[in-house]
Coordinates of C-alpha atoms and ligand atoms in Angstrom, one line a residue:
M1077 CA -4.1 -31.2 -17.7
I1078 CA -3.3 -30.3 -14.1
K1079 CA -0.1 -31.0 -12.5
R1080 CA 0.5 -30.6 -8.7
Y1081 CA 3.6 -29.7 -6.9
S1082 CA 3.5 -29.8 -3.2
Y1083 CA 5.9 -27.8 -1.0
D1084 CA 5.0 -28.7 2.6
P1085 CA 1.8 -26.6 2.8
V1086 CA 1.0 -24.8 6.0
I1087 CA -2.7 -25.9 6.1
G1088 CA -5.4 -27.2 3.9
T1089 CA -7.0 -24.1 2.4
G1090 CA -10.1 -25.8 1.2
A1091 CA -9.7 -24.1 -2.2
T1092 CA -9.7 -27.3 -4.2
V1093 CA -12.2 -30.2 -4.4
R1094 CA -10.3 -32.7 -6.3
E1095 CA -7.3 -34.8 -5.2
I1096 CA -4.5 -34.4 -7.9
E1097 CA -1.6 -36.7 -7.6
I1098 CA 1.7 -35.1 -7.0
S1099 CA 3.8 -34.8 -10.1
V1100 CA 7.2 -36.4 -9.7
G1101 CA 10.0 -35.5 -12.1
E1102 CA 7.9 -33.3 -14.2
P1103 CA 9.6 -29.9 -15.1
L1104 CA 8.0 -26.8 -13.7
P1105 CA 7.5 -24.0 -16.0
F1106 CA 9.1 -21.7 -13.3
T1107 CA 12.5 -21.8 -12.0
L1108 CA 12.6 -22.1 -8.2
T1109 CA 15.5 -20.1 -6.8
D1110 CA 17.4 -21.0 -3.6
D1111 CA 15.5 -18.1 -1.9
G1112 CA 12.2 -19.8 -2.5
V1113 CA 11.1 -17.5 -5.4
F1114 CA 9.3 -18.8 -8.5
V1115 CA 10.6 -17.2 -11.6
Y1116 CA 9.2 -17.0 -15.1
E1117 CA 10.8 -15.3 -18.1
M1118 CA 8.1 -13.6 -20.2
D1119 CA 8.5 -13.0 -24.0
G1120 CA 7.7 -9.6 -25.3
D1121 CA 4.0 -10.4 -26.2
T1122 CA 3.2 -12.4 -23.1
R1123 CA -0.1 -11.3 -21.3
V1124 CA -1.0 -12.4 -17.9
Y1125 CA -4.6 -12.7 -16.7
G1126 CA -6.0 -13.6 -13.5
L1127 CA -5.6 -12.5 -9.9
G1128 CA -9.2 -11.7 -9.3
E1129 CA -10.0 -8.7 -7.3
T1130 CA -7.0 -6.4 -7.9
V1131 CA -6.4 -3.0 -9.5
R1132 CA -5.3 -2.1 -13.1
G1133 CA -6.0 -3.8 -16.4
M1134 CA -7.2 -7.1 -17.6
N1135 CA -3.7 -7.9 -18.6
K1136 CA -2.0 -7.7 -15.3
R1137 CA 1.5 -7.3 -16.7
G1138 CA 3.5 -4.3 -15.5
W1139 CA 2.6 -4.1 -11.8
I1140 CA 3.2 -5.9 -8.6
Y1141 CA 0.3 -7.5 -6.7
E1142 CA 0.2 -8.8 -3.2
S1143 CA -2.3 -11.3 -1.9
F1144 CA -3.1 -10.1 1.6
C1145 CA -6.8 -9.5 2.2
S1146 CA -6.9 -5.8 3.0
D1147 CA -9.6 -3.2 4.1
E1148 CA -8.4 -0.8 1.5
P1149 CA -10.6 2.3 1.0
F1150 CA -8.7 3.8 -1.9
H1151 CA -8.6 1.5 -4.9
T1152 CA -6.0 3.6 -6.7
E1153 CA -3.5 2.2 -9.1
D1154 CA -0.6 2.4 -6.7
K1155 CA -2.3 -0.3 -4.5
R1156 CA -1.1 -3.9 -4.4
S1157 CA -3.8 -5.5 -2.4
L1158 CA -7.6 -5.3 -2.0
Y1159 CA -10.0 -7.5 -0.1
G1160 CA -9.5 -10.7 -1.9
A1161 CA -6.6 -13.2 -2.3
H1162 CA -7.0 -14.9 -5.6
N1163 CA -3.7 -16.5 -6.5
F1164 CA -4.4 -17.7 -10.0
V1165 CA -2.5 -16.4 -12.9
L1166 CA -3.0 -17.3 -16.5
I1167 CA 0.0 -16.9 -18.7
D1168 CA -0.8 -16.2 -22.4
G1169 CA 2.4 -16.1 -24.4
E1170 CA 4.5 -18.5 -26.4
Q1171 CA 3.7 -20.9 -23.5
R1172 CA 0.1 -21.0 -22.2
F1173 CA -0.7 -22.3 -18.8
G1174 CA -2.5 -21.5 -15.5
A1175 CA -0.8 -21.4 -12.2
F1176 CA -2.5 -21.5 -8.9
F1177 CA -0.4 -20.9 -5.9
D1178 CA -2.5 -22.3 -3.0
T1179 CA -1.3 -20.7 0.2
P1180 CA -3.1 -19.0 3.0
G1181 CA -0.4 -16.4 3.7
R1182 CA 0.9 -13.4 2.0
I1183 CA 2.3 -13.9 -1.6
T1184 CA 3.6 -11.4 -4.0
F1185 CA 3.2 -11.5 -7.8
D1186 CA 5.7 -9.2 -9.5
I1187 CA 4.5 -9.4 -13.1
G1188 CA 7.1 -7.5 -15.0
Y1189 CA 7.3 -4.6 -12.5
T1190 CA 10.9 -4.9 -11.4
D1191 CA 12.0 -6.3 -14.7
S1192 CA 9.6 -6.1 -17.5
S1193 CA 10.4 -9.4 -18.9
V1194 CA 10.3 -11.4 -15.6
M1195 CA 7.6 -12.6 -13.5
T1196 CA 8.5 -13.5 -10.0
V1197 CA 6.1 -15.0 -7.4
T1198 CA 7.4 -14.7 -3.8
P1199 CA 5.6 -16.6 -1.0
D1200 CA 5.9 -14.9 2.5
D1201 CA 8.0 -17.8 3.8
T1202 CA 10.9 -17.5 1.4
Q1203 CA 13.9 -19.9 1.7
S1204 CA 11.4 -22.7 1.6
P1205 CA 8.0 -22.0 0.2
R1206 CA 5.1 -23.7 1.8
L1207 CA 2.3 -24.1 -0.6
E1208 CA 0.5 -26.3 -3.2
L1209 CA 1.2 -25.2 -6.7
Y1210 CA -1.1 -26.3 -9.6
I1211 CA -0.1 -26.0 -13.2
I1212 CA -2.8 -26.1 -15.8
T1213 CA -2.4 -26.6 -19.5
G1214 CA -5.1 -26.8 -22.0
D1215 CA -6.4 -26.2 -25.6
S1216 CA -7.4 -22.5 -25.1
L1217 CA -7.4 -20.0 -22.5
R1218 CA -11.0 -20.7 -21.8
D1219 CA -10.3 -24.4 -21.5
I1220 CA -7.5 -23.7 -19.0
V1221 CA -9.9 -21.7 -16.9
R1222 CA -12.5 -24.5 -17.1
Q1223 CA -10.0 -27.0 -15.9
F1224 CA -8.9 -24.8 -13.0
R1225 CA -12.5 -24.1 -12.1
S1226 CA -13.2 -27.9 -12.1
L1227 CA -10.3 -28.2 -9.6
I1228 CA -11.8 -25.5 -7.2
G1229 CA -15.4 -26.7 -7.5
R1230 CA -18.7 -25.4 -8.7
S1231 CA -19.5 -21.6 -8.0
Y1232 CA -22.3 -20.5 -5.9
T1233 CA -25.6 -19.6 -7.5
P1234 CA -27.9 -17.3 -5.6
P1235 CA -31.7 -17.4 -5.9
K1236 CA -33.3 -15.8 -8.8
W1237 CA -34.5 -12.7 -7.0
A1238 CA -30.9 -11.9 -6.1
F1239 CA -30.4 -11.0 -9.8
G1240 CA -32.8 -8.1 -9.4
Y1241 CA -31.8 -4.6 -8.6
G1242 CA -30.9 -3.5 -5.0
Q1243 CA -30.5 -0.3 -3.2
S1244 CA -28.2 0.2 -0.3
R1245 CA -26.9 3.0 1.7
W1246 CA -24.9 3.4 4.9
G1247 CA -27.1 6.0 6.3
Y1248 CA -30.5 4.4 6.3
V1249 CA -30.9 4.5 10.1
N1250 CA -34.4 3.5 10.8
Q1251 CA -37.6 1.8 9.5
E1252 CA -38.8 5.0 8.0
D1253 CA -35.7 5.4 5.9
I1254 CA -36.3 1.9 4.4
I1255 CA -40.0 2.6 3.8
R1256 CA -39.2 6.0 2.2
C1257 CA -36.7 4.3 -0.1
A1258 CA -39.2 1.6 -1.2
D1259 CA -41.9 4.2 -1.7
S1260 CA -39.7 6.4 -3.8
Y1261 CA -38.8 3.5 -6.1
R1262 CA -42.5 2.6 -6.4
D1263 CA -43.7 6.1 -7.0
A1264 CA -41.0 6.5 -9.7
G1265 CA -41.9 3.2 -11.3
I1266 CA -38.4 1.9 -11.0
P1267 CA -38.1 -1.9 -10.4
I1268 CA -36.3 -3.1 -7.4
D1269 CA -35.9 -6.4 -5.6
M1270 CA -33.8 -5.7 -2.5
I1271 CA -33.0 -3.0 0.0
Y1272 CA -30.0 -3.5 2.1
L1273 CA -29.5 -2.8 5.8
D1274 CA -26.2 -1.5 6.9
I1275 CA -24.7 -1.6 10.4
D1276 CA -27.3 1.0 11.7
Y1277 CA -30.1 -1.6 11.9
M1278 CA -28.1 -3.3 14.8
D1279 CA -28.2 -2.4 18.4
S1280 CA -24.9 -0.7 19.1
F1281 CA -23.3 -2.6 16.2
K1282 CA -23.8 -5.9 17.8
D1283 CA -24.2 -8.8 15.4
F1284 CA -27.5 -10.6 15.4
T1285 CA -29.3 -7.8 17.3
V1286 CA -31.7 -5.3 15.9
S1287 CA -32.1 -1.8 17.4
P1288 CA -35.4 -1.6 19.3
E1289 CA -35.6 2.1 18.9
R1290 CA -34.9 2.4 15.2
F1291 CA -36.2 -0.9 13.9
P1292 CA -38.9 -1.7 16.4
D1293 CA -40.5 -4.4 14.1
L1294 CA -38.1 -5.7 11.6
K1295 CA -40.2 -8.8 11.2
G1296 CA -43.2 -6.7 10.2
L1297 CA -41.1 -4.5 8.1
A1298 CA -39.6 -7.6 6.3
A1299 CA -43.1 -9.0 5.7
E1300 CA -44.5 -5.7 4.4
M1301 CA -41.5 -5.3 2.1
K1302 CA -41.9 -8.8 0.8
R1303 CA -45.5 -8.2 0.0
R1304 CA -44.2 -5.4 -2.2
G1305 CA -41.7 -7.8 -3.7
I1306 CA -38.6 -6.4 -1.9
R1307 CA -36.3 -8.3 0.3
L1308 CA -34.3 -6.9 3.1
I1309 CA -30.7 -7.8 3.1
P1310 CA -28.8 -7.1 6.4
I1311 CA -25.2 -6.8 6.9
I1312 CA -23.2 -9.0 9.4
D1313 CA -19.7 -8.0 10.6
A1314 CA -17.0 -10.4 11.5
A1315 CA -16.2 -9.2 15.0
V1316 CA -18.5 -9.5 18.0
K1317 CA -18.8 -6.8 20.6
R1318 CA -17.2 -7.6 23.9
E1319 CA -19.9 -6.9 26.3
E1320 CA -20.9 -8.9 29.3
G1321 CA -24.6 -9.8 29.1
F1322 CA -24.6 -9.8 25.3
D1323 CA -25.5 -13.5 24.7
V1324 CA -23.3 -14.0 21.6
Y1325 CA -20.3 -12.6 23.5
D1326 CA -21.0 -14.5 26.7
E1327 CA -21.6 -17.8 24.9
G1328 CA -18.5 -17.5 22.6
H1329 CA -16.3 -16.4 25.5
E1330 CA -17.4 -19.2 27.8
R1331 CA -16.8 -21.8 25.2
G1332 CA -13.5 -20.4 24.1
Y1333 CA -14.7 -19.6 20.5
F1334 CA -12.8 -16.4 19.9
C1335 CA -9.3 -15.9 18.6
K1336 CA -6.6 -16.0 21.3
D1337 CA -3.6 -13.9 22.1
K1338 CA -0.3 -15.5 22.9
D1339 CA -1.3 -15.9 26.6
G1340 CA -4.6 -17.7 25.8
G1341 CA -6.8 -14.7 26.5
D1342 CA -9.4 -13.4 24.0
F1343 CA -7.6 -11.1 21.5
V1344 CA -9.4 -7.7 21.7
V1345 CA -9.7 -5.5 18.8
G1346 CA -11.5 -2.1 18.1
V1347 CA -14.0 -2.0 15.2
W1348 CA -17.5 -0.4 15.0
P1349 CA -18.9 -1.9 18.2
G1350 CA -15.8 -0.7 20.1
M1351 CA -13.8 -3.3 21.9
S1352 CA -14.7 -6.7 20.1
V1353 CA -13.5 -10.2 19.7
L1354 CA -13.0 -12.3 16.6
P1355 CA -14.8 -15.6 16.2
D1356 CA -12.3 -18.3 15.4
F1357 CA -13.7 -19.5 12.0
F1358 CA -11.0 -22.0 11.6
D1359 CA -12.7 -24.2 14.2
P1360 CA -15.6 -26.2 12.6
E1361 CA -17.5 -25.9 15.9
V1362 CA -17.3 -22.2 15.9
R1363 CA -18.2 -22.0 12.2
R1364 CA -21.4 -23.9 13.0
W1365 CA -22.2 -21.8 16.1
F1366 CA -21.7 -18.5 14.4
G1367 CA -23.6 -19.5 11.4
M1368 CA -26.5 -20.8 13.4
K1369 CA -26.8 -17.2 14.9
Y1370 CA -28.1 -15.9 11.5
K1371 CA -31.2 -17.7 12.6
T1372 CA -32.1 -14.8 14.7
L1373 CA -32.6 -12.9 11.5
T1374 CA -34.0 -15.7 9.3
D1375 CA -36.7 -16.1 11.9
M1376 CA -37.7 -12.6 11.1
G1377 CA -38.1 -13.4 7.5
I1378 CA -34.7 -12.4 6.3
E1379 CA -33.3 -14.4 3.3
G1380 CA -30.0 -12.9 2.5
F1381 CA -27.0 -11.3 4.0
W1382 CA -23.7 -9.5 3.2
N1383 CA -20.6 -10.3 5.3
D1384 CA -18.4 -7.3 6.0
M1385 CA -15.1 -6.5 7.8
N1386 CA -13.8 -10.1 7.5
E1387 CA -10.3 -9.5 6.2
P1388 CA -10.6 -9.1 9.2
A1389 CA -10.5 -5.3 9.3
L1390 CA -9.0 -4.0 12.6
F1391 CA -9.2 -0.3 13.5
Y1392 CA -6.8 -1.0 16.4
S1393 CA -6.1 -3.7 19.0
E1394 CA -6.6 -3.1 22.7
K1395 CA -2.9 -3.5 23.4
G1396 CA -1.9 -1.4 20.4
L1397 CA -4.1 1.4 21.5
D1398 CA -2.7 1.3 25.1
N1399 CA 0.8 1.5 23.6
A1400 CA -0.1 4.3 21.3
F1401 CA -1.4 6.5 24.2
K1402 CA 1.9 5.7 26.0
E1403 CA 3.9 6.6 22.9
I1404 CA 2.1 9.9 22.3
K1405 CA 3.0 11.2 25.7
D1406 CA 6.6 11.4 24.6
Y1407 CA 5.7 14.0 22.1
E1408 CA 3.6 16.1 24.4
G1409 CA 4.9 19.6 25.4
K1410 CA 7.8 19.2 23.0
Q1411 CA 8.6 21.6 20.1
L1412 CA 7.7 19.4 17.2
G1413 CA 9.5 19.8 13.8
A1414 CA 7.7 18.5 10.8
L1415 CA 9.2 14.9 11.0
N1416 CA 8.3 14.7 14.7
F1417 CA 4.8 15.9 13.9
F1418 CA 4.3 13.3 11.2
G1419 CA 5.7 10.8 13.7
A1420 CA 3.2 11.8 16.3
R1421 CA 0.3 11.7 13.9
D1422 CA 1.4 8.2 12.7
V1423 CA 1.2 6.8 16.2
F1424 CA -2.5 6.4 15.7
N1425 CA -2.6 6.2 11.9
R1426 CA -0.6 3.0 11.8
L1427 CA -2.8 1.2 14.3
A1428 CA -5.2 0.0 11.6
N1429 CA -4.8 -3.5 10.1
S1430 CA -1.3 -3.6 11.4
D1431 CA 1.1 -6.5 10.7
S1432 CA 2.0 -6.7 14.3
D1433 CA -1.6 -7.2 15.3
Y1434 CA -2.1 -9.9 12.6
G1435 CA 1.0 -11.5 14.1
S1436 CA -0.4 -11.4 17.7
F1437 CA -3.4 -13.7 17.6
Y1438 CA -4.0 -17.4 17.0
H1439 CA -6.4 -19.9 15.5
S1440 CA -7.1 -23.4 16.4
S1441 CA -8.2 -25.6 13.7
P1442 CA -8.4 -29.4 13.5
E1443 CA -4.9 -29.2 11.8
G1444 CA -3.4 -27.4 14.7
R1445 CA -2.7 -23.9 16.1
F1446 CA -1.8 -21.2 13.7
I1447 CA -0.7 -17.7 14.1
H1448 CA -3.1 -15.5 12.2
R1449 CA -0.6 -13.9 9.8
D1450 CA 0.3 -17.1 8.3
V1451 CA -3.3 -18.1 7.4
H1452 CA -4.8 -14.6 7.1
N1453 CA -6.2 -14.9 3.6
L1454 CA -8.7 -17.7 4.8
Y1455 CA -10.5 -15.8 7.5
G1456 CA -13.1 -14.1 5.4
S1457 CA -13.7 -17.2 3.3
L1458 CA -14.4 -19.2 6.4
M1459 CA -16.8 -16.7 7.7
T1460 CA -18.8 -17.0 4.4
R1461 CA -18.6 -20.7 4.7
S1462 CA -19.9 -20.5 8.2
A1463 CA -22.9 -18.5 7.1
Y1464 CA -23.5 -20.5 4.0
E1465 CA -23.5 -23.9 5.7
A1466 CA -25.8 -22.9 8.5
L1467 CA -28.2 -21.1 6.1
K1468 CA -28.4 -24.3 4.1
E1469 CA -29.1 -26.2 7.2
L1470 CA -31.8 -23.8 8.2
R1471 CA -33.5 -23.9 4.9
P1472 CA -32.2 -26.9 3.0
D1473 CA -34.4 -26.3 -0.1
T1474 CA -33.2 -22.8 -1.0
E1475 CA -29.9 -21.2 -1.8
P1476 CA -29.2 -18.3 0.6
M1477 CA -28.5 -14.9 -0.9
L1478 CA -25.0 -14.3 0.4
F1479 CA -21.9 -12.3 -0.4
S1480 CA -18.9 -11.2 1.3
R1481 CA -16.1 -8.6 1.2
A1482 CA -13.0 -10.6 2.0
S1483 CA -12.4 -13.9 0.0
Y1484 CA -9.9 -16.6 -0.9
I1485 CA -10.4 -19.0 -3.7
G1486 CA -12.8 -21.6 -2.4
A1487 CA -15.2 -19.0 -1.0
H1488 CA -16.8 -18.9 -4.5
R1489 CA -18.6 -22.1 -3.6
Y1490 CA -20.3 -20.4 -0.7
G1491 CA -21.3 -17.0 -1.8
G1492 CA -20.6 -14.0 -4.0
I1493 CA -18.4 -11.0 -3.3
W1494 CA -18.7 -7.4 -4.0
T1495 CA -15.7 -5.3 -4.7
G1496 CA -15.8 -3.1 -1.6
D1497 CA -15.3 0.6 -1.0
N1498 CA -14.7 2.0 -4.4
H1499 CA -15.2 5.8 -5.1
S1500 CA -17.7 7.8 -7.1
W1501 CA -15.0 8.2 -9.8
W1502 CA -15.3 7.6 -13.5
S1503 CA -12.2 5.4 -13.4
H1504 CA -13.9 3.1 -11.1
I1505 CA -16.4 2.0 -13.7
L1506 CA -13.5 0.8 -15.8
L1507 CA -11.8 -0.8 -12.8
S1508 CA -15.0 -2.8 -12.2
M1509 CA -15.2 -3.9 -15.8
Q1510 CA -11.6 -5.1 -15.6
Q1511 CA -12.2 -6.9 -12.2
M1512 CA -15.2 -8.9 -13.3
P1513 CA -13.5 -11.3 -15.8
A1514 CA -10.6 -11.9 -13.4
L1515 CA -13.0 -12.7 -10.7
N1516 CA -14.8 -15.1 -13.0
M1517 CA -11.5 -16.9 -13.7
C1518 CA -11.3 -17.6 -10.0
G1519 CA -14.8 -18.8 -9.6
F1520 CA -16.6 -15.7 -8.3
L1521 CA -19.4 -15.3 -10.7
F1522 CA -21.9 -13.6 -8.5
S1523 CA -20.2 -10.1 -8.1
G1524 CA -20.5 -6.5 -8.8
S1525 CA -19.3 -3.2 -7.6
D1526 CA -21.0 -0.5 -5.5
I1527 CA -22.9 1.2 -8.4
G1528 CA -22.4 5.0 -8.2
G1529 CA -19.3 4.5 -6.1
F1530 CA -19.1 4.1 -2.4
N1531 CA -16.8 6.9 -1.1
G1532 CA -17.2 10.4 -2.4
C1533 CA -20.3 12.0 -4.0
C1534 CA -22.0 10.6 -7.1
T1535 CA -23.3 12.8 -10.0
R1536 CA -26.3 12.1 -12.2
D1537 CA -24.2 11.3 -15.3
L1538 CA -21.9 9.0 -13.4
L1539 CA -24.7 7.0 -12.0
I1540 CA -26.4 6.7 -15.4
R1541 CA -23.2 5.4 -17.0
W1542 CA -22.4 3.1 -14.1
L1543 CA -25.9 1.6 -14.2
S1544 CA -25.6 1.2 -17.9
F1545 CA -22.7 -1.1 -17.3
A1546 CA -24.1 -2.7 -14.2
V1547 CA -27.2 -3.9 -16.0
F1548 CA -25.0 -6.7 -16.9
T1549 CA -23.3 -7.7 -13.6
P1550 CA -24.9 -10.5 -11.8
L1551 CA -24.9 -8.6 -8.5
M1552 CA -26.5 -5.1 -9.2
R1553 CA -26.4 -3.0 -6.2
N1554 CA -26.3 0.8 -5.7
H1555 CA -24.4 1.5 -2.5
A1556 CA -22.9 4.6 -0.8
A1557 CA -21.0 5.6 2.3
A1558 CA -22.3 7.5 5.2
G1559 CA -22.1 11.3 4.8
T1560 CA -22.1 11.2 0.9
R1561 CA -24.8 12.7 -1.2
S1562 CA -27.8 10.6 -2.0
Q1563 CA -27.4 8.5 -5.1
E1564 CA -30.5 6.5 -5.3
A1565 CA -32.1 6.2 -8.8
F1566 CA -34.7 8.7 -7.6
A1567 CA -32.2 11.2 -6.1
F1568 CA -31.4 13.3 -9.0
G1569 CA -34.8 14.9 -9.7
D1570 CA -35.7 13.2 -13.1
T1571 CA -36.4 9.4 -12.8
E1572 CA -37.3 8.5 -16.3
V1573 CA -33.9 7.7 -17.5
F1574 CA -33.1 5.6 -14.5
R1575 CA -36.4 3.7 -14.8
H1576 CA -35.5 2.9 -18.4
I1577 CA -32.0 1.5 -17.6
I1578 CA -33.0 -0.5 -14.5
T1579 CA -36.1 -1.9 -16.5
L1580 CA -33.7 -3.0 -19.2
R1581 CA -31.9 -5.1 -16.6
Y1582 CA -35.2 -6.9 -15.9
R1583 CA -36.0 -7.2 -19.5
L1584 CA -32.6 -8.9 -19.9
L1585 CA -32.9 -11.2 -16.9
P1586 CA -33.9 -14.4 -18.9
Y1587 CA -30.6 -14.0 -20.8
I1588 CA -28.5 -13.0 -17.8
Y1589 CA -29.7 -15.7 -15.5
S1590 CA -29.6 -18.5 -18.0
E1591 CA -26.1 -17.6 -19.1
F1592 CA -25.0 -17.2 -15.6
V1593 CA -26.3 -20.7 -14.7
K1594 CA -24.7 -22.2 -17.8
A1595 CA -21.4 -20.6 -16.8
V1596 CA -21.7 -22.1 -13.3
E1597 CA -22.6 -25.5 -14.6
S1598 CA -19.9 -25.7 -17.2
D1599 CA -17.2 -24.1 -15.0
D1600 CA -17.1 -21.3 -17.5
M1601 CA -16.7 -17.5 -17.3
Y1602 CA -19.8 -15.3 -17.6
F1603 CA -17.6 -12.2 -18.3
R1604 CA -14.7 -12.7 -20.7
P1605 CA -12.0 -10.5 -22.2
L1606 CA -12.5 -10.5 -26.0
R1607 CA -9.3 -12.5 -26.1
F1608 CA -10.9 -15.5 -24.7
D1609 CA -13.4 -15.8 -27.6
Y1610 CA -11.3 -14.6 -30.5
E1611 CA -7.8 -16.1 -29.9
D1612 CA -6.8 -15.5 -33.6
D1613 CA -7.7 -11.9 -33.6
E1614 CA -4.8 -9.6 -32.8
I1615 CA -6.9 -6.6 -32.1
A1616 CA -9.3 -8.5 -29.8
A1617 CA -6.3 -9.5 -27.7
T1618 CA -5.6 -5.8 -26.9
V1619 CA -9.1 -4.6 -26.1
E1620 CA -9.3 -3.8 -22.3
D1621 CA -12.6 -2.0 -22.1
Q1622 CA -15.1 -4.4 -23.7
L1623 CA -16.4 -7.7 -22.4
M1624 CA -18.1 -10.7 -23.7
V1625 CA -21.2 -11.4 -21.5
G1626 CA -22.4 -14.9 -21.6
D1627 CA -22.6 -16.8 -24.8
A1628 CA -24.0 -14.1 -27.2
L1629 CA -23.4 -10.6 -25.9
M1630 CA -20.6 -8.1 -26.0
I1631 CA -20.6 -4.9 -24.1
A1632 CA -18.6 -1.6 -24.6
P1633 CA -19.7 0.7 -21.7
V1634 CA -19.0 4.4 -21.7
Y1635 CA -16.8 5.2 -18.6
T1636 CA -15.6 8.7 -19.3
Q1637 CA -17.1 11.9 -18.2
N1638 CA -18.9 13.9 -21.1
A1639 CA -18.4 11.1 -23.6
V1640 CA -21.3 10.9 -26.0
A1641 CA -19.7 8.2 -28.2
R1642 CA -16.9 5.7 -28.2
H1643 CA -14.8 3.4 -30.4
V1644 CA -16.0 -0.1 -30.3
Y1645 CA -14.2 -3.1 -31.8
L1646 CA -16.4 -5.8 -33.3
P1647 CA -14.5 -9.1 -33.6
E1648 CA -17.2 -10.4 -36.0
K1649 CA -20.4 -9.1 -37.6
M1650 CA -22.9 -8.3 -34.8
I1651 CA -26.3 -6.9 -34.1
Q1652 CA -26.2 -3.7 -32.2
Y1653 CA -28.9 -3.3 -29.8
R1654 CA -29.8 0.2 -28.5
M1655 CA -32.2 1.0 -25.7
S1656 CA -33.2 4.6 -25.9
G1657 CA -36.0 6.1 -24.0
G1658 CA -37.4 2.7 -23.1
E1659 CA -37.5 1.6 -26.8
I1660 CA -35.1 -1.1 -28.1
S1661 CA -33.8 -0.9 -31.8
T1662 CA -31.4 -3.0 -33.7
E1663 CA -28.9 -2.5 -36.4
E1664 CA -26.4 -4.8 -38.1
L1665 CA -22.7 -3.9 -37.9
N1666 CA -19.8 -5.4 -39.7
K1667 CA -16.6 -6.7 -38.1
G1668 CA -14.0 -4.0 -37.3
W1669 CA -13.8 -0.6 -35.6
H1670 CA -16.9 1.6 -35.2
Y1671 CA -17.4 4.9 -33.6
I1672 CA -20.7 4.4 -31.9
S1673 CA -22.8 7.3 -30.6
V1674 CA -24.0 6.6 -27.1
P1675 CA -25.8 9.6 -25.6
L1676 CA -26.4 9.8 -21.9
G1677 CA -29.2 7.4 -21.1
D1678 CA -29.0 5.2 -24.1
V1679 CA -27.7 1.7 -23.4
V1680 CA -25.9 0.1 -26.4
F1681 CA -24.7 -3.5 -26.6
F1682 CA -23.9 -6.0 -29.2
A1683 CA -25.0 -9.6 -29.9
K1684 CA -23.9 -12.5 -32.1
R1685 CA -27.5 -13.6 -32.4
E1686 CA -31.0 -12.3 -31.8
I1687 CA -31.8 -12.3 -28.1
T1688 CA -35.3 -12.2 -26.4
F1689 CA -36.4 -9.7 -23.9
A1690 CA -38.9 -10.1 -21.1
D1691 CA -41.7 -7.6 -20.7
P1692 CA -41.1 -4.8 -18.2
V1693 CA -41.8 -5.7 -14.6
M1694 CA -41.5 -4.1 -11.2
N1695 CA -39.6 -7.0 -9.7
T1696 CA -38.5 -10.6 -10.2
S1697 CA -41.7 -12.0 -8.7
E1698 CA -43.5 -10.8 -11.7
L1699 CA -41.1 -12.4 -14.1
A1700 CA -40.9 -16.0 -15.2
F1701 CA -37.3 -16.9 -16.1
N1702 CA -35.2 -20.2 -16.1
Ligands
MIG926 O1 -15.7 0.5 8.0 O2 -20.8 -1.0 7.4 O3 -17.3 -2.1 2.8 O4 -20.0 -1.4 2.3 O5 -21.3 0.3 4.1 C1 -16.7 0.5 7.1 C2 -20.3 0.2 6.9 C3 -17.6 -0.7 7.3 C4 -17.4 -1.3 4.9 C5 -18.2 -1.8 3.7 C6 -19.3 -0.9 3.3 C7 -20.2 -0.6 4.6 C8 -19.4 0.0 5.7 N1 -18.4 -1.0 6.1

């Protein structure tokens, strides 16, 4: 059952697809204070799930989270916001219910952080909250999620080939790099379906352009790669370079399609291309215009994209930078103490993604004019929607491959998301495992993390363990930042072990794909904490490092350095599957705790029933699966 409480919302967020009548006279499970804060008393055992892409455990209790889409390159435990704003919490205590706080602005969830027995939800605009609140009750945790998902609409399903393995690297700067990557995979006999193009394929980081020097024949390259069964997936950034003579800029500028400053001029920000402007995705006409620009690339045979920098990330604004240069002059020639020195350093450091910049530009939507800060969390979603709708219009018979960095609930209908700039840290395997089910609750089924870690340098053992988990994530992409050590599956000398693990992914695709589609069609979760399947099992409720995957599988990845075994809890009798050296063996195990040996290179997982494997292939085109 879904109840709706309406508090004068700022704007329709597009998150929901069903009209629910406003509840009158129905008591809220929260107390609403005079300051506009929603308060809920939690008993000792209450667990709180949800919130999608955030740091920390599956049970979110004990920390404070802030929904404000952020370009945050350090996913450490002390952070409150990452790239997504997913305002759905699932309370699992004496009372059980889901709560979706549908608001496009900042909102804070203090889940037993300030007071361990109290949860407070504080919208930006306290005094009088402005949002739609949905309270969902049901027979089980899974049922509550299903009902919530039916409210927000069916999740995006990518084309089948998008479930293959992909290699990415910020640092492939020309055609030769791409060909070398494809050749290396082929020579090592490692299956692959996609190679990603990062911003270096563009001409001066301009959206919808291709560098004539470094990628003189992208169309030819795409065709040659496709012949080999590999798709090229280019990146598109949110901001457009401000450069007269650049058609995308000229057109958008003339038609008034970019976000405006308070005086009505284009709001100018600094990102990769230098001074740039932001398409106003709140305007349907702009959405269609920008989306149709993807045609430049689809005309070259491109079938998939990743949308980046759409929080939107701002390195600085033109005005902010001017002011910073003025301010820094005051420090010049002075004897600086430590505090002054830090002050001077911060003049530039605090320019990025500043609250004052987010409060200095405007959107015009059919519902009116909005200051960006108040509707911030929708920007990335609307970019994804722009791309999705246009790509559907361009090729109505196929789903586009599309995923984004920033998102709000609702964007799950238009594309997937990846979890952004993680690190080559062991702890980030666990983080990714914990993010996946929370994302699934909020509708994002097609997701995954940068395998091997984005920032920092990866090691052979880390990549092996990370891949062994990512075999099960719908989006399976190895990606790394510029300047880091190579971390392709062929980069560590021996390739056998990598070939076996990635091949296992392809052998499991019939299961993975059909379970994914089943989850989409029944508004269900593909990844679930054990708690969701075994509600009467006290131990299952506390397991934070194992996951149910689809209907029949359970995984218990190794995520610590040097471990060669781990404890695994079996909530019922299961078949243990072990892939070792390319061979798959089975063993029946009883319910309860087991200490399972998992030497580096073995992939071990568990099943409630026998599953079937496909024969090994080099890419999805060789595989029949439904
Ligand atoms: O400021 O395009 O998260 O995946 O490689 C960094 C360069 C911009 C951030 C993305 C990352 C991508 C990188 N981008």
